[in-house]
Amino acid sequence: MDPLAKQLSQYFGYDSFREGQRPIIEDVLKGEDVLGILPTGTGKSLTYQLPSLLQEGMTIVVSPLISLMIDQVKQLKAQGFKSVVAMNSFINYQERKRIMTNITQYKLLYISPEMLQNEWVLDQLTQIKVDLFVIDEAHCISQWGHEFRTDYLKLHVVLEQLRHPTVLALSATATPEVQDDILKKLKREGMKKRIYSMDKQNISFAVKELRSPEDKLVQITQLLQRTRVPAMIYFSSRQWAERAAVELQSKINQRVAFYHGGMEQTDRMLVQQQFMNDQLDVICCTSAFGMGVDKQNIRLVIHFHLPSQLESFIQEVGRAGRDGNPCVSLLLFSPKDHYLPQLLIEGELPDPNEISTILQKVDQYANNQGKLPDVEHILEELQLSESQWNFIHYQLEERGVFNGQSILQNADNTSLKTQLTKVVQQRWKYKQSKLTEMIHWIHSTTCRRTALYEPFQNHIRPPKVPCCDMCSFDIDQLDWQEGMSVIEEVSWQERLANVFAGGQKK
DNA sequence: TTGTTGATTATAAGGCCAATAGACTTTGCAGATAATC
Protein backbone atom coordinates (compact mmCIF):
# COMPACT_ATOMS: atom_id res chain seq x y z
CA MET A 1 0.00 0.00 0.00
CA ASP A 2 1.46 3.37 -0.96
CA PRO A 3 1.80 6.09 1.70
CA LEU A 4 -1.17 8.16 0.53
CA ALA A 5 -3.58 5.21 0.54
CA LYS A 6 -2.29 4.28 3.95
CA GLN A 7 -3.00 7.73 5.29
CA LEU A 8 -6.44 7.66 3.70
CA SER A 9 -7.24 4.47 5.53
CA GLN A 10 -5.61 5.64 8.75
CA TYR A 11 -7.40 8.99 8.99
CA PHE A 12 -10.66 8.38 7.16
CA GLY A 13 -11.06 4.61 7.17
CA TYR A 14 -11.54 4.27 3.39
CA ASP A 15 -9.84 1.51 1.38
CA SER A 16 -9.47 3.46 -1.83
CA PHE A 17 -9.81 6.88 -3.41
CA ARG A 18 -12.79 7.81 -5.52
CA GLU A 19 -12.41 9.12 -9.04
CA GLY A 20 -10.48 12.37 -9.13
CA GLN A 21 -9.46 12.53 -5.48
CA ARG A 22 -5.92 11.18 -5.73
CA PRO A 23 -4.60 13.33 -8.60
CA ILE A 24 -5.93 16.49 -6.95
CA ILE A 25 -4.41 15.59 -3.57
CA GLU A 26 -1.08 14.83 -5.22
CA ASP A 27 -1.12 18.15 -7.08
CA VAL A 28 -1.96 20.05 -3.91
CA LEU A 29 0.78 18.34 -1.91
CA LYS A 30 3.26 19.29 -4.63
CA GLY A 31 2.14 22.88 -4.17
CA GLU A 32 0.32 23.18 -7.47
CA ASP A 33 -2.79 25.39 -7.77
CA VAL A 34 -5.77 23.30 -8.91
CA LEU A 35 -9.29 23.88 -10.15
CA GLY A 36 -11.19 20.69 -9.39
CA ILE A 37 -14.57 20.06 -10.98
CA LEU A 38 -15.95 16.88 -9.44
CA PRO A 39 -19.55 15.73 -9.59
CA THR A 40 -21.53 16.00 -6.35
CA GLY A 41 -21.22 13.07 -4.02
CA THR A 42 -17.69 12.11 -5.06
CA GLY A 43 -16.11 13.38 -1.88
CA LYS A 44 -14.74 16.77 -2.81
CA SER A 45 -13.97 17.75 0.76
CA LEU A 46 -11.51 14.89 1.17
CA THR A 47 -9.23 16.54 -1.41
CA TYR A 48 -8.34 19.24 1.12
CA GLN A 49 -9.06 17.48 4.40
CA LEU A 50 -6.38 14.86 3.83
CA PRO A 51 -3.71 17.38 2.73
CA SER A 52 -4.56 19.54 5.76
CA LEU A 53 -3.54 16.65 8.00
CA LEU A 54 -0.35 15.97 6.08
CA GLN A 55 0.87 19.54 5.85
CA GLU A 56 2.55 21.50 8.56
CA GLY A 57 0.76 24.83 8.08
CA MET A 58 -2.89 25.78 8.10
CA THR A 59 -5.61 25.07 5.54
CA ILE A 60 -8.20 27.82 5.07
CA VAL A 61 -11.53 26.87 3.47
CA VAL A 62 -13.73 29.63 2.08
CA SER A 63 -17.33 28.48 2.35
CA PRO A 64 -20.45 30.30 1.10
CA LEU A 65 -22.90 29.30 3.83
CA ILE A 66 -22.64 29.34 7.60
CA SER A 67 -24.77 26.19 7.75
CA LEU A 68 -22.26 24.38 5.51
CA MET A 69 -19.39 25.38 7.80
CA ILE A 70 -21.26 24.20 10.88
CA ASP A 71 -22.08 20.86 9.23
CA GLN A 72 -18.52 20.26 8.11
CA VAL A 73 -16.98 21.14 11.47
CA LYS A 74 -19.52 18.99 13.29
CA GLN A 75 -18.87 16.06 10.99
CA LEU A 76 -15.09 16.31 11.27
CA LYS A 77 -15.23 16.60 15.03
CA ALA A 78 -17.44 13.51 15.14
CA GLN A 79 -14.74 11.72 13.12
CA GLY A 80 -12.20 12.65 15.74
CA PHE A 81 -10.56 15.74 14.22
CA LYS A 82 -10.05 18.21 17.02
CA SER A 83 -8.19 21.04 15.32
CA VAL A 84 -11.07 22.28 13.16
CA VAL A 85 -12.91 25.55 13.59
CA ALA A 86 -15.34 27.87 11.80
CA MET A 87 -15.20 31.65 11.69
CA ASN A 88 -18.30 33.68 10.84
CA SER A 89 -20.91 36.03 12.28
CA PHE A 90 -22.53 33.11 14.06
CA ILE A 91 -19.58 33.12 16.46
CA ASN A 92 -19.80 35.81 19.13
CA TYR A 93 -17.15 38.41 19.67
CA GLN A 94 -15.37 36.82 22.65
CA GLU A 95 -15.25 33.48 20.93
CA ARG A 96 -13.83 35.04 17.75
CA LYS A 97 -11.13 36.67 19.78
CA ARG A 98 -10.32 33.43 21.55
CA ILE A 99 -10.10 31.53 18.25
CA MET A 100 -7.95 34.09 16.52
CA THR A 101 -5.49 34.52 19.37
CA ASN A 102 -5.05 30.75 19.55
CA ILE A 103 -5.12 30.27 15.82
CA THR A 104 -1.96 28.15 15.74
CA GLN A 105 -3.86 25.36 17.52
CA TYR A 106 -5.95 24.76 14.42
CA LYS A 107 -5.12 22.97 11.20
CA LEU A 108 -8.34 23.65 9.34
CA LEU A 109 -10.29 26.91 9.36
CA TYR A 110 -13.67 27.37 7.66
CA ILE A 111 -14.44 31.01 6.95
CA SER A 112 -16.80 33.20 4.91
CA PRO A 113 -15.41 35.46 2.17
CA GLU A 114 -16.91 38.43 4.03
CA MET A 115 -15.05 37.59 7.22
CA LEU A 116 -11.81 37.53 5.26
CA GLN A 117 -12.41 41.22 4.58
CA ASN A 118 -12.26 41.95 8.30
CA GLU A 119 -8.92 43.69 8.79
CA TRP A 120 -8.24 42.29 12.22
CA VAL A 121 -9.03 38.70 11.21
CA LEU A 122 -6.88 38.87 8.10
CA ASP A 123 -4.08 40.46 10.08
CA GLN A 124 -4.09 37.53 12.50
CA LEU A 125 -4.01 35.09 9.61
CA THR A 126 -1.00 36.76 8.03
CA GLN A 127 0.93 36.00 11.23
CA ILE A 128 0.79 32.26 10.62
CA LYS A 129 1.85 29.87 7.87
CA VAL A 130 -0.99 29.05 5.50
CA ASP A 131 -0.19 26.12 3.21
CA LEU A 132 -3.47 25.64 1.42
CA PHE A 133 -6.28 28.03 0.51
CA VAL A 134 -9.45 26.26 -0.57
CA ILE A 135 -12.50 27.81 -2.22
CA ASP A 136 -15.42 25.45 -1.78
CA GLU A 137 -18.35 25.86 -4.20
CA ALA A 138 -16.01 27.96 -6.34
CA HIS A 139 -18.68 28.70 -8.96
CA CYS A 140 -19.94 31.25 -6.41
CA ILE A 141 -17.04 33.44 -7.50
CA SER A 142 -18.55 33.67 -10.95
CA GLN A 143 -22.21 33.26 -10.11
CA TRP A 144 -22.45 35.48 -7.02
CA GLY A 145 -19.27 37.52 -7.08
CA HIS A 146 -20.11 40.10 -9.71
CA GLU A 147 -23.26 41.51 -8.10
CA PHE A 148 -24.60 39.63 -5.10
CA ARG A 149 -21.58 38.86 -2.90
CA THR A 150 -18.73 40.92 -4.29
CA ASP A 151 -16.31 39.90 -1.55
CA TYR A 152 -15.90 36.75 -3.63
CA LEU A 153 -14.08 38.86 -6.20
CA LYS A 154 -11.62 40.16 -3.60
CA LEU A 155 -10.10 36.78 -2.72
CA HIS A 156 -7.05 37.44 -4.89
CA VAL A 157 -6.09 40.30 -2.58
CA VAL A 158 -6.41 37.97 0.41
CA LEU A 159 -4.14 35.45 -1.35
CA GLU A 160 -1.56 38.13 -1.86
CA GLN A 161 -1.67 39.14 1.79
CA LEU A 162 -1.31 35.52 2.85
CA ARG A 163 1.86 35.37 0.72
CA HIS A 164 0.40 33.13 -1.98
CA PRO A 165 -0.48 29.76 -0.47
CA THR A 166 -1.42 26.86 -2.76
CA VAL A 167 -4.93 27.38 -4.11
CA LEU A 168 -7.57 24.69 -4.56
CA ALA A 169 -10.88 25.78 -6.11
CA LEU A 170 -13.62 23.15 -5.97
CA SER A 171 -17.00 22.94 -7.64
CA ALA A 172 -19.47 20.44 -9.05
CA THR A 173 -20.64 22.38 -12.08
CA ALA A 174 -18.75 24.95 -14.07
CA THR A 175 -18.83 25.54 -17.81
CA PRO A 176 -15.48 26.30 -19.47
CA GLU A 177 -16.64 29.93 -19.42
CA VAL A 178 -17.20 29.86 -15.64
CA GLN A 179 -13.93 27.98 -15.12
CA ASP A 180 -12.02 30.74 -16.88
CA ASP A 181 -13.85 33.39 -14.91
CA ILE A 182 -12.84 31.68 -11.64
CA LEU A 183 -9.18 31.60 -12.68
CA LYS A 184 -9.28 35.19 -13.83
CA LYS A 185 -10.95 36.50 -10.68
CA LEU A 186 -8.44 34.62 -8.51
CA LYS A 187 -5.62 36.00 -10.68
CA ARG A 188 -4.38 32.44 -11.06
CA GLU A 189 -4.70 31.95 -14.78
CA GLY A 190 -2.08 29.24 -14.89
CA MET A 191 -4.00 27.00 -12.52
CA LYS A 192 -4.14 23.33 -13.34
CA LYS A 193 -7.59 22.09 -14.31
CA ARG A 194 -8.86 18.73 -13.14
CA ILE A 195 -12.26 18.40 -14.73
CA TYR A 196 -14.42 15.29 -14.40
CA SER A 197 -17.60 14.60 -16.32
CA MET A 198 -20.74 15.99 -14.80
CA ASP A 199 -23.36 14.43 -17.07
CA LYS A 200 -25.66 12.29 -14.99
CA GLN A 201 -26.46 8.97 -16.59
CA ASN A 202 -29.42 8.23 -14.37
CA ILE A 203 -31.64 11.25 -15.18
CA SER A 204 -34.42 11.24 -17.77
CA PHE A 205 -35.25 14.75 -18.98
CA ALA A 206 -38.63 16.14 -19.98
CA VAL A 207 -39.84 19.60 -20.91
CA LYS A 208 -43.52 20.44 -21.20
CA GLU A 209 -45.24 23.54 -22.49
CA LEU A 210 -48.50 24.50 -20.82
CA ARG A 211 -50.84 27.45 -21.17
CA SER A 212 -50.53 29.03 -17.73
CA PRO A 213 -49.06 28.68 -14.23
CA GLU A 214 -52.41 27.29 -13.10
CA ASP A 215 -52.13 24.54 -15.70
CA LYS A 216 -48.67 23.74 -14.36
CA LEU A 217 -50.11 23.21 -10.91
CA VAL A 218 -52.77 20.91 -12.33
CA GLN A 219 -50.08 18.95 -14.17
CA ILE A 220 -47.95 18.59 -11.03
CA THR A 221 -50.96 17.55 -8.98
CA GLN A 222 -51.83 14.82 -11.49
CA LEU A 223 -48.25 13.62 -11.58
CA LEU A 224 -47.96 13.44 -7.81
CA GLN A 225 -51.31 11.71 -7.49
CA ARG A 226 -49.83 8.84 -9.49
CA THR A 227 -46.66 8.54 -7.51
CA ARG A 228 -45.04 9.10 -4.17
CA VAL A 229 -41.28 9.57 -4.27
CA PRO A 230 -38.97 12.18 -2.70
CA ALA A 231 -39.53 15.20 -4.94
CA MET A 232 -38.36 18.81 -5.22
CA ILE A 233 -40.20 21.56 -7.04
CA TYR A 234 -38.15 24.66 -7.85
CA PHE A 235 -39.75 28.11 -8.05
CA SER A 236 -38.31 31.55 -8.76
CA SER A 237 -40.80 33.23 -6.49
CA ARG A 238 -41.34 32.70 -2.77
CA GLN A 239 -45.01 33.48 -3.13
CA TRP A 240 -45.55 30.74 -5.69
CA ALA A 241 -43.56 28.23 -3.67
CA GLU A 242 -45.86 28.83 -0.70
CA ARG A 243 -49.01 28.86 -2.76
CA ALA A 244 -48.16 25.61 -4.54
CA ALA A 245 -47.27 23.91 -1.25
CA VAL A 246 -50.62 24.85 0.25
CA GLU A 247 -52.57 23.72 -2.82
CA LEU A 248 -50.71 20.43 -3.08
CA GLN A 249 -51.27 19.76 0.61
CA SER A 250 -55.00 19.98 0.05
CA LYS A 251 -55.04 17.95 -3.15
CA ILE A 252 -52.57 15.11 -2.78
CA ASN A 253 -52.16 12.70 0.06
CA GLN A 254 -48.50 13.48 0.72
CA ARG A 255 -46.38 15.45 3.15
CA VAL A 256 -45.58 18.77 1.46
CA ALA A 257 -43.68 21.81 2.75
CA PHE A 258 -42.17 24.99 1.34
CA TYR A 259 -38.69 26.43 1.81
CA HIS A 260 -37.24 29.81 0.88
CA GLY A 261 -34.81 32.47 2.07
CA GLY A 262 -37.52 34.60 3.66
CA MET A 263 -38.27 32.05 6.36
CA GLU A 264 -37.02 32.00 9.93
CA GLN A 265 -33.71 30.21 10.32
CA THR A 266 -35.23 27.62 12.68
CA ASP A 267 -38.10 26.82 10.30
CA ARG A 268 -35.64 26.39 7.46
CA MET A 269 -33.54 23.97 9.47
CA LEU A 270 -36.62 22.02 10.52
CA VAL A 271 -37.96 21.64 6.97
CA GLN A 272 -34.55 20.69 5.60
CA GLN A 273 -34.06 18.07 8.33
CA GLN A 274 -37.51 16.62 7.78
CA PHE A 275 -36.92 16.31 4.05
CA MET A 276 -33.50 14.73 4.58
CA ASN A 277 -34.99 12.20 7.01
CA ASP A 278 -37.79 11.21 4.61
CA GLN A 279 -40.38 12.82 6.86
CA LEU A 280 -41.49 15.00 3.95
CA ASP A 281 -42.25 13.80 0.43
CA VAL A 282 -42.38 17.02 -1.54
CA ILE A 283 -40.55 20.28 -1.02
CA CYS A 284 -41.59 23.47 -2.85
CA CYS A 285 -38.54 25.69 -2.77
CA THR A 286 -36.60 28.57 -4.28
CA SER A 287 -32.91 28.44 -5.12
CA ALA A 288 -32.23 28.90 -1.38
CA PHE A 289 -32.62 25.15 -1.01
CA GLY A 290 -29.80 23.11 -2.38
CA MET A 291 -26.21 23.76 -1.47
CA GLY A 292 -25.11 21.25 1.12
CA VAL A 293 -28.27 19.20 0.79
CA ASP A 294 -26.90 15.69 0.62
CA LYS A 295 -30.03 13.61 0.19
CA GLN A 296 -29.40 10.45 -1.75
CA ASN A 297 -32.86 9.37 -2.87
CA ILE A 298 -34.45 12.37 -4.58
CA ARG A 299 -36.29 10.85 -7.55
CA LEU A 300 -37.99 13.82 -9.13
CA VAL A 301 -36.98 17.45 -9.68
CA ILE A 302 -39.63 19.69 -11.21
CA HIS A 303 -38.98 23.22 -12.42
CA PHE A 304 -42.08 25.37 -12.17
CA HIS A 305 -40.19 28.44 -13.37
CA LEU A 306 -37.39 28.95 -15.83
CA PRO A 307 -33.92 29.24 -14.23
CA SER A 308 -32.01 32.19 -15.66
CA GLN A 309 -29.13 30.02 -16.87
CA LEU A 310 -28.32 26.43 -17.79
CA GLU A 311 -25.71 26.26 -15.00
CA SER A 312 -28.37 26.79 -12.33
CA PHE A 313 -30.60 24.22 -14.00
CA ILE A 314 -27.82 21.63 -14.06
CA GLN A 315 -26.98 22.28 -10.42
CA GLU A 316 -30.60 21.94 -9.37
CA VAL A 317 -31.24 18.86 -11.46
CA GLY A 318 -28.00 17.36 -10.16
CA ARG A 319 -29.55 17.03 -6.71
CA ALA A 320 -31.64 14.12 -7.96
CA GLY A 321 -30.53 10.51 -7.87
CA ARG A 322 -27.28 10.77 -5.96
CA ASP A 323 -27.72 7.11 -5.06
CA GLY A 324 -27.32 6.30 -8.74
CA ASN A 325 -30.88 5.03 -9.17
CA PRO A 326 -33.15 6.33 -11.95
CA CYS A 327 -34.66 9.77 -11.54
CA VAL A 328 -36.56 12.33 -13.58
CA SER A 329 -36.27 16.03 -14.37
CA LEU A 330 -39.38 17.82 -15.57
CA LEU A 331 -39.33 21.46 -16.64
CA LEU A 332 -42.67 23.16 -17.14
CA PHE A 333 -43.03 26.38 -19.03
CA SER A 334 -45.73 28.65 -20.36
CA PRO A 335 -45.55 31.40 -22.99
CA LYS A 336 -44.81 34.36 -20.70
CA ASP A 337 -42.23 32.58 -18.55
CA HIS A 338 -39.23 34.56 -19.76
CA TYR A 339 -40.61 37.58 -17.93
CA LEU A 340 -39.66 36.51 -14.41
CA PRO A 341 -35.97 35.67 -15.02
CA GLN A 342 -35.83 38.92 -16.96
CA LEU A 343 -37.08 40.82 -13.92
CA LEU A 344 -34.55 39.09 -11.70
CA ILE A 345 -31.71 40.06 -13.99
CA GLU A 346 -32.91 43.65 -14.01
CA GLY A 347 -33.03 43.65 -10.23
CA GLU A 348 -29.38 42.61 -10.05
CA LEU A 349 -27.80 45.15 -12.34
CA PRO A 350 -28.14 48.94 -12.23
CA ASP A 351 -29.79 50.63 -15.18
CA PRO A 352 -27.00 51.91 -17.48
CA ASN A 353 -28.93 55.17 -17.84
CA GLU A 354 -28.91 55.74 -14.10
CA ILE A 355 -25.11 55.61 -13.71
CA SER A 356 -24.60 59.38 -13.85
CA THR A 357 -27.36 60.02 -11.27
CA ILE A 358 -25.66 57.53 -8.95
CA LEU A 359 -22.22 59.09 -9.43
CA GLN A 360 -23.63 62.55 -8.76
CA LYS A 361 -25.12 61.31 -5.52
CA VAL A 362 -21.81 59.76 -4.51
CA ASP A 363 -20.14 63.14 -4.93
CA GLN A 364 -22.82 64.68 -2.73
CA TYR A 365 -21.97 62.16 -0.03
CA ALA A 366 -18.28 62.97 -0.47
CA ASN A 367 -18.93 66.68 0.00
CA ASN A 368 -21.18 66.16 3.00
CA GLN A 369 -19.11 63.85 5.17
CA GLY A 370 -16.41 62.20 3.09
CA LYS A 371 -17.88 58.78 3.66
CA LEU A 372 -20.85 56.70 2.63
CA PRO A 373 -24.04 56.72 4.71
CA ASP A 374 -25.78 53.49 5.84
CA VAL A 375 -26.46 51.05 3.04
CA GLU A 376 -30.21 51.19 3.80
CA HIS A 377 -30.10 54.94 3.37
CA ILE A 378 -28.33 54.68 0.01
CA LEU A 379 -30.70 52.02 -1.31
CA GLU A 380 -33.69 54.09 -0.29
CA GLU A 381 -32.35 57.32 -1.73
CA LEU A 382 -31.16 55.89 -5.04
CA GLN A 383 -33.94 53.31 -5.35
CA LEU A 384 -31.45 50.49 -5.86
CA SER A 385 -31.51 46.84 -4.86
CA GLU A 386 -28.72 45.53 -2.65
CA SER A 387 -27.10 43.72 -5.57
CA GLN A 388 -27.25 46.79 -7.78
CA TRP A 389 -25.49 48.84 -5.12
CA ASN A 390 -22.97 46.05 -4.38
CA PHE A 391 -22.07 46.06 -8.03
CA ILE A 392 -21.54 49.82 -8.11
CA HIS A 393 -19.64 49.77 -4.83
CA TYR A 394 -17.28 47.04 -5.99
CA GLN A 395 -16.61 48.74 -9.32
CA LEU A 396 -15.85 52.05 -7.63
CA GLU A 397 -13.67 50.34 -5.05
CA GLU A 398 -11.72 48.71 -7.88
CA ARG A 399 -11.18 52.15 -9.39
CA GLY A 400 -9.94 53.67 -6.17
CA VAL A 401 -13.01 55.84 -5.51
CA PHE A 402 -14.00 53.97 -2.34
CA ASN A 403 -12.13 52.16 0.33
CA GLY A 404 -14.81 50.41 2.33
CA GLN A 405 -17.06 53.19 3.61
CA SER A 406 -14.73 56.09 2.91
CA ILE A 407 -14.79 58.06 -0.32
CA LEU A 408 -11.28 58.80 -1.57
CA GLN A 409 -11.88 60.77 -4.74
CA ASN A 410 -14.51 62.37 -6.94
CA ALA A 411 -16.79 60.00 -8.77
CA ASP A 412 -18.70 62.28 -11.09
CA ASN A 413 -16.48 62.49 -14.12
CA THR A 414 -16.94 61.38 -17.70
CA SER A 415 -14.19 58.77 -17.67
CA LEU A 416 -15.68 56.89 -14.71
CA LYS A 417 -19.14 57.22 -16.16
CA THR A 418 -18.06 55.69 -19.46
CA GLN A 419 -16.15 52.89 -17.75
CA LEU A 420 -19.03 51.95 -15.46
CA THR A 421 -21.62 52.13 -18.19
CA LYS A 422 -19.47 49.81 -20.25
CA VAL A 423 -19.08 47.23 -17.46
CA VAL A 424 -22.80 47.29 -16.72
CA GLN A 425 -23.60 46.77 -20.37
CA GLN A 426 -21.17 43.87 -20.60
CA ARG A 427 -22.71 42.13 -17.60
CA TRP A 428 -26.14 42.88 -18.94
CA LYS A 429 -25.31 41.33 -22.27
CA TYR A 430 -23.74 38.30 -20.61
CA LYS A 431 -26.79 37.62 -18.45
CA GLN A 432 -29.12 38.09 -21.39
CA SER A 433 -27.14 35.59 -23.43
CA LYS A 434 -27.29 33.05 -20.58
CA LEU A 435 -31.06 33.44 -20.43
CA THR A 436 -31.34 33.13 -24.20
CA GLU A 437 -29.32 29.91 -24.01
CA MET A 438 -31.78 28.54 -21.46
CA ILE A 439 -34.77 29.53 -23.61
CA HIS A 440 -33.17 27.93 -26.64
CA TRP A 441 -32.74 24.73 -24.72
CA ILE A 442 -36.41 24.42 -23.80
CA HIS A 443 -37.41 25.02 -27.42
CA SER A 444 -34.77 22.79 -28.94
CA THR A 445 -36.01 19.77 -30.84
CA THR A 446 -32.84 17.70 -30.52
CA CYS A 447 -31.75 15.45 -27.66
CA ARG A 448 -32.06 17.35 -24.37
CA ARG A 449 -29.14 15.61 -22.74
CA THR A 450 -26.74 16.37 -25.56
CA ALA A 451 -27.87 20.00 -25.78
CA LEU A 452 -27.59 20.42 -21.99
CA TYR A 453 -24.15 18.94 -21.37
CA GLU A 454 -22.49 19.82 -24.66
CA PRO A 455 -21.22 23.22 -23.43
CA PHE A 456 -19.63 21.50 -20.42
CA GLN A 457 -17.80 18.54 -21.82
CA ASN A 458 -16.71 16.95 -25.08
CA HIS A 459 -17.86 13.42 -24.55
CA ILE A 460 -21.32 12.68 -23.20
CA ARG A 461 -21.83 9.22 -21.77
CA PRO A 462 -24.89 7.22 -22.82
CA PRO A 463 -27.68 7.31 -20.23
CA LYS A 464 -28.62 4.24 -18.19
CA VAL A 465 -32.29 5.32 -18.20
CA PRO A 466 -34.67 6.53 -20.94
CA CYS A 467 -32.89 9.65 -22.22
CA CYS A 468 -35.34 12.50 -22.75
CA ASP A 469 -38.63 13.56 -24.29
CA MET A 470 -36.86 14.07 -27.62
CA CYS A 471 -35.53 10.52 -27.48
CA SER A 472 -38.98 8.98 -26.89
CA PHE A 473 -39.13 9.22 -23.11
CA ASP A 474 -42.72 9.95 -22.12
CA ILE A 475 -43.17 11.08 -18.56
CA ASP A 476 -46.89 10.30 -18.66
CA GLN A 477 -46.17 6.67 -19.54
CA LEU A 478 -43.49 6.16 -16.92
CA ASP A 479 -43.94 3.24 -14.57
CA TRP A 480 -43.19 4.95 -11.33
CA GLN A 481 -42.80 1.85 -9.29
CA GLU A 482 -40.11 0.23 -11.38
CA GLY A 483 -36.66 1.05 -10.12
CA MET A 484 -37.98 3.84 -7.98
CA SER A 485 -37.56 3.46 -4.27
CA VAL A 486 -40.74 4.40 -2.51
CA ILE A 487 -40.41 6.17 0.81
CA GLU A 488 -40.43 3.72 3.68
CA GLU A 489 -42.09 4.64 6.90
CA VAL A 490 -39.38 4.61 9.53
CA SER A 491 -40.49 3.65 13.01
CA TRP A 492 -39.34 5.63 16.01
CA GLN A 493 -37.38 2.58 17.19
CA GLU A 494 -35.37 2.51 13.98
CA ARG A 495 -34.82 6.25 14.11
CA LEU A 496 -33.59 6.00 17.66
CA ALA A 497 -31.29 3.15 16.68
CA ASN A 498 -29.88 5.41 13.96
CA VAL A 499 -29.28 8.18 16.44
CA PHE A 500 -27.31 5.82 18.67
CA ALA A 501 -25.41 4.47 15.70
CA GLY A 502 -24.10 8.06 15.48
CA GLY A 503 -24.41 8.33 11.72
CA GLN A 504 -22.11 5.36 11.14
CA LYS A 505 -21.93 4.21 7.57
CA LYS A 506 -23.97 1.14 6.83
C1' DT B 1 -94.21 82.33 -49.50
C1' DT B 2 -94.50 77.65 -47.76
C1' DG B 3 -93.72 72.88 -47.59
C1' DT B 4 -90.98 69.02 -49.23
C1' DT B 5 -86.77 66.86 -50.26
C1' DG B 6 -82.13 65.36 -50.02
C1' DA B 7 -77.61 66.48 -48.40
C1' DT B 8 -74.85 67.69 -44.64
C1' DT B 9 -73.42 68.11 -39.89
C1' DA B 10 -73.54 67.52 -34.83
C1' DT B 11 -74.33 64.59 -30.98
C1' DA B 12 -74.82 60.60 -27.91
C1' DA B 13 -75.15 55.76 -26.73
C1' DG B 14 -73.70 51.28 -27.32
C1' DG B 15 -71.52 47.32 -29.56
C1' DC B 16 -67.50 45.42 -31.63
C1' DC B 17 -62.67 44.66 -32.80
C1' DA B 18 -57.77 45.11 -32.74
C1' DA B 19 -53.75 46.83 -30.62
C1' DT B 20 -51.17 47.61 -26.48
C1' DA B 21 -49.56 48.11 -21.68
C1' DG B 22 -48.63 45.93 -17.55
C1' DA B 23 -47.52 42.19 -14.56
C1' DC B 24 -45.17 37.48 -11.76
C1' DT B 25 -38.97 39.71 -7.74
C1' DT B 26 -33.84 34.67 -5.88
C1' DT B 27 -29.53 33.86 -3.77
C1' DG B 28 -26.45 35.42 2.28
C1' DC B 29 -23.08 37.48 5.10
C1' DA B 30 -21.78 41.00 8.72
C1' DG B 31 -22.41 43.84 12.54
C1' DA B 32 -25.10 47.22 15.04
C1' DT B 33 -29.12 47.64 17.84
C1' DA B 34 -33.34 46.66 20.21
C1' DA B 35 -36.24 43.49 22.64
C1' DT B 36 -36.82 39.59 25.61
C1' DC B 37 -35.70 36.16 29.10
CSV table of C-alpha atoms (C1' of nucleotides) in Angstrom, one decimal, chain A residues 65-66 89 96 112 236 238 261 286 339 348 386, chain B residues 21-32:
chain,number,residue,atom,x,y,z
A,65,LEU,CA,-22.9,29.3,3.8
A,66,ILE,CA,-22.6,29.3,7.6
A,89,SER,CA,-20.9,36.0,12.3
A,96,ARG,CA,-13.8,35.0,17.8
A,112,SER,CA,-16.8,33.2,4.9
A,236,SER,CA,-38.3,31.5,-8.8
A,238,ARG,CA,-41.3,32.7,-2.8
A,261,GLY,CA,-34.8,32.5,2.1
A,286,THR,CA,-36.6,28.6,-4.3
A,339,TYR,CA,-40.6,37.6,-17.9
A,348,GLU,CA,-29.4,42.6,-10.0
A,386,GLU,CA,-28.7,45.5,-2.6
B,21,DA,C1',-49.6,48.1,-21.7
B,22,DG,C1',-48.6,45.9,-17.5
B,23,DA,C1',-47.5,42.2,-14.6
B,24,DC,C1',-45.2,37.5,-11.8
B,25,DT,C1',-39.0,39.7,-7.7
B,26,DT,C1',-33.8,34.7,-5.9
B,27,DT,C1',-29.5,33.9,-3.8
B,28,DG,C1',-26.4,35.4,2.3
B,29,DC,C1',-23.1,37.5,5.1
B,30,DA,C1',-21.8,41.0,8.7
B,31,DG,C1',-22.4,43.8,12.5
B,32,DA,C1',-25.1,47.2,15.0
